[in-house]
Amino acid sequence: MAKYLGTIDVTTEGFKGFVSNPQNRHEVNAPLFNSLGFDIEQYWFGVGESTIYIVFSTPDNDVDVQALVMAVCASGIVNTMKAVRIIDAADGKLAAEKAASILYSPPGS
């Protein structure tokens, strides 16, 4: 399963909805994510900003991730949404080890 960090910049209209009908958005959004075979692992509001942060796991399917971003953006309650694939520290170490063995010549050298 792939993991993603979703960042959503919520509009004023989105916050009006939050205030007029307070809900646990992790619970409310779970069916949307589950319908694509995704699982929400974490759902956070950034303090002092208009950003929501979501960590979710997915089967390795870029089309479904992009469909999620498009559906959320089409709702009109977000300015932007990004979904960045993330790896854990152990995989980061493996990537660094592999990078050390790659022969690369930067431009101009």
C-alpha positions as a Markdown table, in Angstrom:
| # | Residue | x | y | z |
|---|---|---|---|---|
| 1 | Met | 0.0 | 0.0 | 0.0 |
| 2 | Ala | 1.2 | 3.5 | -0.9 |
| 3 | Lys | 0.9 | 6.3 | 1.6 |
| 4 | Tyr | 0.1 | 9.9 | 0.8 |
| 5 | Leu | 0.0 | 13.2 | 2.7 |
| 6 | Gly | -2.9 | 15.2 | 1.5 |
| 7 | Thr | -2.9 | 19.0 | 2.1 |
| 8 | Ile | -6.2 | 20.8 | 1.5 |
| 9 | Asp | -6.5 | 24.6 | 1.6 |
| 10 | Val | -10.1 | 25.2 | 2.6 |
| 11 | Thr | -12.1 | 28.2 | 1.3 |
| 12 | Thr | -14.2 | 30.6 | 3.4 |
| 13 | Glu | -17.3 | 28.7 | 2.3 |
| 14 | Gly | -15.8 | 25.5 | 3.5 |
| 15 | Phe | -15.2 | 26.9 | 7.0 |
| 16 | Lys | -18.8 | 28.3 | 7.0 |
| 17 | Gly | -19.9 | 24.7 | 6.5 |
| 18 | Phe | -17.7 | 23.5 | 9.4 |
| 19 | Val | -19.0 | 26.1 | 11.7 |
| 20 | Ser | -22.7 | 25.8 | 10.8 |
| 21 | Asn | -22.6 | 22.0 | 11.0 |
| 22 | Pro | -19.7 | 20.8 | 13.2 |
| 23 | Gln | -18.7 | 17.2 | 12.5 |
| 24 | Asn | -15.8 | 15.0 | 12.9 |
| 25 | Arg | -14.5 | 15.3 | 9.4 |
| 26 | His | -12.3 | 12.2 | 9.7 |
| 27 | Glu | -15.5 | 10.1 | 10.2 |
| 28 | Val | -17.5 | 12.0 | 7.6 |
| 29 | Asn | -14.8 | 11.6 | 4.9 |
| 30 | Ala | -14.0 | 8.0 | 5.6 |
| 31 | Pro | -16.7 | 6.7 | 3.2 |
| 32 | Leu | -15.3 | 8.8 | 0.3 |
| 33 | Phe | -11.8 | 7.5 | 0.8 |
| 34 | Asn | -13.1 | 3.9 | 1.4 |
| 35 | Ser | -15.1 | 4.0 | -1.9 |
| 36 | Leu | -11.8 | 4.2 | -3.7 |
| 37 | Gly | -10.2 | 1.5 | -1.5 |
| 38 | Phe | -8.3 | 4.1 | 0.5 |
| 39 | Asp | -7.9 | 4.3 | 4.3 |
| 40 | Ile | -7.6 | 7.6 | 6.2 |
| 41 | Glu | -4.9 | 7.1 | 8.9 |
| 42 | Gln | -4.8 | 10.7 | 10.2 |
| 43 | Tyr | -6.9 | 13.8 | 9.7 |
| 44 | Trp | -5.6 | 17.1 | 11.2 |
| 45 | Phe | -6.5 | 20.8 | 11.1 |
| 46 | Gly | -3.5 | 23.1 | 11.0 |
| 47 | Val | -3.7 | 25.5 | 13.9 |
| 48 | Gly | -3.8 | 29.2 | 12.8 |
| 49 | Glu | -4.2 | 28.4 | 9.1 |
| 50 | Ser | -6.7 | 27.2 | 6.6 |
| 51 | Thr | -5.1 | 23.9 | 5.8 |
| 52 | Ile | -6.2 | 20.3 | 6.6 |
| 53 | Tyr | -3.6 | 17.5 | 6.6 |
| 54 | Ile | -4.6 | 14.0 | 5.8 |
| 55 | Val | -2.5 | 10.9 | 5.8 |
| 56 | Phe | -4.1 | 8.1 | 3.8 |
| 57 | Ser | -3.0 | 4.7 | 2.4 |
| 58 | Thr | -4.0 | 3.4 | -1.0 |
| 59 | Pro | -3.4 | 0.5 | -3.4 |
| 60 | Asp | -0.8 | 1.7 | -5.9 |
| 61 | Asn | -3.3 | 3.5 | -8.2 |
| 62 | Asp | -2.4 | 7.0 | -9.4 |
| 63 | Val | -5.6 | 7.3 | -11.4 |
| 64 | Asp | -7.8 | 6.9 | -8.2 |
| 65 | Val | -5.6 | 9.4 | -6.3 |
| 66 | Gln | -6.0 | 12.0 | -9.0 |
| 67 | Ala | -9.7 | 11.3 | -9.2 |
| 68 | Leu | -10.0 | 12.0 | -5.4 |
| 69 | Val | -8.1 | 15.3 | -5.8 |
| 70 | Met | -10.3 | 16.3 | -8.8 |
| 71 | Ala | -13.6 | 15.4 | -6.9 |
| 72 | Val | -12.5 | 17.3 | -3.8 |
| 73 | Cys | -11.4 | 20.4 | -5.8 |
| 74 | Ala | -14.6 | 20.3 | -7.9 |
| 75 | Ser | -16.7 | 20.6 | -4.7 |
| 76 | Gly | -15.8 | 24.3 | -4.5 |
| 77 | Ile | -14.9 | 24.2 | -0.8 |
| 78 | Val | -11.2 | 24.1 | -1.3 |
| 79 | Asn | -8.7 | 26.4 | -3.0 |
| 80 | Thr | -6.2 | 23.6 | -3.6 |
| 81 | Met | -5.5 | 20.0 | -2.7 |
| 82 | Lys | -2.2 | 18.2 | -3.0 |
| 83 | Ala | -1.6 | 14.5 | -2.5 |
| 84 | Val | 2.1 | 13.7 | -2.1 |
| 85 | Arg | 3.3 | 10.1 | -1.9 |
| 86 | Ile | 5.4 | 9.6 | 1.2 |
| 87 | Ile | 7.7 | 6.9 | 2.5 |
| 88 | Asp | 8.8 | 6.1 | 6.0 |
| 89 | Ala | 12.3 | 6.6 | 7.4 |
| 90 | Ala | 13.4 | 3.0 | 6.7 |
| 91 | Asp | 12.6 | 3.4 | 3.0 |
| 92 | Gly | 14.3 | 6.8 | 3.1 |
| 93 | Lys | 17.4 | 5.1 | 4.3 |
| 94 | Leu | 17.2 | 2.6 | 1.5 |
| 95 | Ala | 16.8 | 5.4 | -1.0 |
| 96 | Ala | 19.9 | 7.2 | 0.4 |
| 97 | Glu | 21.9 | 4.0 | 0.2 |
| 98 | Lys | 20.8 | 3.5 | -3.4 |
| 99 | Ala | 21.5 | 7.1 | -4.3 |
| 100 | Ala | 25.1 | 6.7 | -3.0 |
| 101 | Ser | 25.7 | 4.0 | -5.6 |
| 102 | Ile | 24.2 | 6.0 | -8.6 |
| 103 | Leu | 26.7 | 7.5 | -11.0 |
| 104 | Tyr | 25.5 | 11.0 | -11.8 |
| 105 | Ser | 27.2 | 13.8 | -13.6 |
| 106 | Pro | 25.6 | 17.2 | -12.9 |
| 107 | Pro | 25.3 | 19.7 | -15.8 |
| 108 | Gly | 28.5 | 21.6 | -16.4 |
| 109 | Ser | 30.8 | 19.0 | -14.9 |
